[in-house]
Tab-separated table of C-alpha atoms in Angstrom:
chain	number	residue	atom	x	y	z
A	291	MET	CA	0.000	0.000	0.000
A	292	LYS	CA	2.876	2.388	0.798
A	293	SER	CA	4.273	1.987	-2.723
A	294	ILE	CA	0.895	2.815	-4.267
A	295	LEU	CA	0.608	6.013	-2.227
A	296	LEU	CA	4.209	7.187	-2.553
A	297	ASN	CA	5.506	5.682	-5.787
A	298	PRO	CA	2.851	4.205	-8.095
A	299	PHE	CA	5.178	4.915	-11.039
A	300	GLU	CA	7.158	1.723	-10.508
A	301	ARG	CA	4.053	-0.441	-10.286
A	302	TYR	CA	1.675	0.810	-12.993
A	303	THR	CA	2.086	1.517	-16.702
A	304	GLU	CA	2.071	5.079	-17.965
A	305	THR	CA	-1.289	4.424	-19.655
A	306	GLN	CA	-2.872	3.292	-16.374
A	307	LEU	CA	-1.363	6.276	-14.581
A	308	ILE	CA	-2.593	8.776	-17.169
A	309	ILE	CA	-6.124	7.341	-17.147
A	310	ALA	CA	-6.212	7.452	-13.335
A	311	GLY	CA	-4.666	10.929	-13.334
A	312	ILE	CA	-7.242	12.288	-15.784
A	313	LEU	CA	-10.073	10.744	-13.777
A	314	PHE	CA	-8.777	12.181	-10.490
A	315	THR	CA	-8.136	15.557	-12.119
A	316	ALA	CA	-11.762	15.705	-13.282
A	317	ILE	CA	-12.956	14.688	-9.804
A	318	GLY	CA	-10.614	17.274	-8.268
A	319	CYS	CA	-11.979	19.988	-10.547
A	320	PHE	CA	-15.557	19.154	-9.602
A	321	LEU	CA	-14.584	19.124	-5.916
A	322	GLY	CA	-13.015	22.548	-6.415
A	323	TYR	CA	-16.231	23.811	-7.971
A	324	PHE	CA	-18.585	22.290	-5.384
A	325	PHE	CA	-16.519	23.507	-2.429
A	326	ASN	CA	-15.557	26.901	-3.971
A	327	CYS	CA	-11.828	26.288	-4.204
A	328	ARG	CA	-9.245	27.480	-6.689
A	329	PHE	CA	-5.945	25.818	-7.502
A	330	ASP	CA	-4.470	29.153	-8.554
A	331	GLY	CA	-0.860	28.067	-8.812
A	332	VAL	CA	1.106	24.822	-8.871
A	333	LEU	CA	1.551	25.069	-5.090
A	334	ASP	CA	-1.425	27.334	-4.324
A	335	PHE	CA	-4.925	26.694	-3.131
A	336	HIS	CA	-7.501	29.268	-2.037
A	337	THR	CA	-11.169	29.241	-1.115
A	338	HIS	CA	-13.611	31.780	-2.533
A	339	SER	CA	-17.260	32.701	-2.125
A	340	ASN	CA	-18.403	31.690	-5.577
A	341	ILE	CA	-16.567	30.018	-8.440
A	342	ALA	CA	-17.638	29.373	-12.018
A	343	ILE	CA	-17.537	25.695	-12.954
A	344	LYS	CA	-14.845	26.338	-15.567
A	345	GLN	CA	-12.389	27.937	-13.097
A	346	PRO	CA	-10.981	24.772	-11.433
A	347	PHE	CA	-10.624	23.177	-14.878
A	348	ILE	CA	-8.708	26.195	-16.184
A	349	ASP	CA	-6.567	26.361	-13.026
A	350	ASN	CA	-5.653	22.690	-13.134
A	351	GLY	CA	-5.034	22.716	-16.878
A	352	VAL	CA	-2.615	25.614	-16.473
A	353	ASN	CA	-0.954	23.928	-13.483
A	354	ILE	CA	-0.463	20.675	-15.380
A	355	VAL	CA	1.077	22.475	-18.370
A	356	SER	CA	3.211	24.637	-16.060
A	357	LEU	CA	4.617	21.526	-14.357
A	358	PHE	CA	4.937	19.516	-17.549
A	359	ILE	CA	7.101	21.998	-19.475
A	360	PRO	CA	9.972	22.483	-16.983
A	361	PHE	CA	9.987	18.836	-15.908
A	362	LEU	CA	10.102	17.614	-19.502
A	363	ILE	CA	12.982	19.985	-20.247
A	364	LEU	CA	14.791	18.943	-17.065
A	365	GLY	CA	14.108	15.259	-17.727
A	366	LYS	CA	15.558	15.537	-21.234
A	367	TYR	CA	18.565	17.415	-19.827
A	368	ILE	CA	19.229	14.640	-17.296
A	369	ASN	CA	18.450	11.745	-19.622
A	370	LYS	CA	17.781	12.198	-23.339
A	371	LYS	CA	15.662	9.013	-23.263
A	372	THR	CA	13.101	10.568	-20.892
A	373	ARG	CA	9.705	10.022	-22.481
A	374	ILE	CA	7.014	12.679	-22.794
A	375	ILE	CA	4.296	10.247	-21.722
A	376	ASP	CA	6.166	9.383	-18.517
A	377	ILE	CA	6.529	13.037	-17.506
A	378	LEU	CA	2.861	13.654	-18.309
A	379	ALA	CA	1.853	10.687	-16.118
A	380	VAL	CA	4.050	11.959	-13.283
A	381	VAL	CA	2.605	15.474	-13.428
A	382	ILE	CA	-1.032	14.368	-13.603
A	383	VAL	CA	-0.798	11.730	-10.862
A	384	SER	CA	1.318	13.804	-8.485
A	385	ARG	CA	-1.371	16.504	-8.295
A	386	VAL	CA	-3.990	14.108	-6.873
A	387	PRO	CA	-3.243	14.912	-3.189
A	388	LEU	CA	-3.768	18.620	-3.858
A	389	TYR	CA	-7.325	17.976	-5.036
A	390	LEU	CA	-8.142	16.604	-1.591
A	391	LEU	CA	-7.564	20.103	-0.187
A	392	SER	CA	-11.023	21.041	-1.496
A	393	LEU	CA	-12.550	18.882	1.205
A	394	ILE	CA	-11.383	21.276	3.929
A	395	ASN	CA	-13.989	23.766	2.697
A	396	ILE	CA	-17.009	21.486	3.025
A	397	GLY	CA	-19.884	23.709	4.028
A	398	GLY	CA	-17.852	26.825	3.235
A	399	GLY	CA	-16.340	27.001	6.727
A	400	VAL	CA	-12.862	28.017	5.610
A	401	THR	CA	-14.245	30.683	3.289
A	402	THR	CA	-16.369	32.112	6.105
A	403	MET	CA	-13.478	31.994	8.569
A	404	SER	CA	-11.081	33.690	6.156
A	405	LYS	CA	-13.573	36.510	5.466
A	406	GLU	CA	-13.478	37.361	9.173
A	407	PHE	CA	-9.754	38.145	8.879
A	408	VAL	CA	-9.840	40.241	5.681
A	409	GLY	CA	-8.932	43.849	6.367
A	410	VAL	CA	-8.395	43.243	10.080
A	411	ASN	CA	-5.224	44.388	11.763
A	412	PRO	CA	-3.404	41.181	12.847
A	413	ALA	CA	-2.971	42.624	16.357
A	414	ASP	CA	-6.752	42.938	16.676
A	415	ILE	CA	-7.565	39.318	15.794
A	416	GLN	CA	-9.111	37.414	18.662
A	417	LEU	CA	-9.124	33.636	18.206
A	418	ASN	CA	-11.146	31.319	20.378
A	419	PRO	CA	-9.720	27.876	21.236
A	420	LEU	CA	-11.968	26.057	18.734
A	421	THR	CA	-10.817	28.306	15.876
A	422	ILE	CA	-7.188	27.697	16.841
A	423	VAL	CA	-7.723	23.929	16.807
A	424	ILE	CA	-9.486	24.110	13.429
A	425	LEU	CA	-6.699	26.249	11.939
A	426	LEU	CA	-4.088	23.855	13.335
A	427	ILE	CA	-5.839	20.828	11.809
A	428	ILE	CA	-6.227	22.593	8.457
A	429	SER	CA	-2.539	23.536	8.520
A	430	ILE	CA	-1.406	19.992	9.315
A	431	VAL	CA	-3.640	18.494	6.614
A	432	SER	CA	-2.500	21.088	4.052
A	433	ILE	CA	1.194	20.565	4.772
A	434	THR	CA	0.783	16.771	4.693
A	435	LEU	CA	-0.943	16.888	1.303
A	436	LEU	CA	1.688	19.285	-0.074
A	437	VAL	CA	4.480	16.957	1.100
A	438	TRP	CA	2.639	14.008	-0.467
A	439	PHE	CA	2.375	15.937	-3.764
A	440	ILE	CA	6.096	16.753	-3.787
A	441	THR	CA	6.990	13.160	-2.826
A	442	LEU	CA	4.924	11.775	-5.704
A	443	LEU	CA	6.376	14.337	-8.099
A	444	TYR	CA	9.938	13.565	-7.023
A	445	ASN	CA	9.544	9.762	-7.063
A	446	GLY	CA	7.875	9.844	-10.454
A	447	PHE	CA	10.382	12.266	-11.925
A	448	LYS	CA	13.273	10.218	-10.564
A	449	THR	CA	11.816	7.080	-12.165
A	450	ALA	CA	11.039	8.793	-15.490
A	451	SER	CA	14.376	10.591	-15.891
A	452	ASN	CA	16.766	8.418	-13.869
A	453	ALA	CA	17.692	11.451	-11.726
A	454	LYS	CA	20.276	10.519	-9.092
A	455	THR	CA	22.678	13.289	-8.151
A	456	ILE	CA	22.440	16.223	-5.753
A	457	THR	CA	22.496	18.518	-8.796
A	458	HIS	CA	19.442	16.707	-10.179
A	459	LYS	CA	17.650	17.152	-6.837
A	460	THR	CA	18.539	20.837	-6.762
A	461	LEU	CA	17.298	21.310	-10.319
A	462	PHE	CA	14.119	19.455	-9.335
A	463	GLY	CA	13.490	22.105	-6.655
A	464	VAL	CA	14.230	24.910	-9.104
A	465	ALA	CA	11.794	23.357	-11.598
A	466	ILE	CA	8.997	23.382	-9.006
A	467	LEU	CA	9.616	27.047	-8.236
A	468	PHE	CA	9.762	27.868	-11.948
A	469	ALA	CA	6.494	25.964	-12.514
A	470	GLU	CA	4.826	27.923	-9.698
A	471	GLY	CA	5.930	31.226	-11.229
A	472	LEU	CA	4.872	30.128	-14.709
A	473	SER	CA	1.424	29.046	-13.504
A	474	LYS	CA	0.911	32.328	-11.645
A	475	TYR	CA	1.960	34.296	-14.727
A	476	ILE	CA	-0.325	32.379	-17.101
A	477	LEU	CA	-3.293	32.533	-14.712
A	478	SER	CA	-2.811	36.290	-14.265
A	479	ILE	CA	-3.036	36.717	-18.037
A	480	ILE	CA	-6.068	34.442	-18.391
A	481	ASN	CA	-8.009	35.893	-15.457
């Protein structure tokens, strides 16, 4: 079970991974719509009051392309035999944990809570113990899902490109940051 959750790339074919990734991406987009969440960056997630059904699909499409481009280039740099389909499978499957973030806004609680803090001086914020516990749980869940995403992305990229060295790992980190910037740039133009 651990290998399925952390490194499905060694167990399943790229076709199986892409089919599963597309299915989970569609589910993730619908979750984003139903729970008013945007994936407005490769590493970003925000709740909103009202979202058009197309928005999560646009966000995730841009995020997938923004991850795919730098990781394909980096994969080809590391190993000329890196296949496009393998990088695509890695990118699509690795994003699955991020789609689960939508579930933290069931009932719109996070959106409502965040509205209370907009425009308020941080020194004036009064948090009750229940709110602190809720924020702590949300933070732990969010960080766990982000770590899971990066773990899947790294394990899949390592398998697809045969990345091994410290330089490869460093370039992997740079590629994530580049992908985040690229996604933000493209989404700012589109929206």
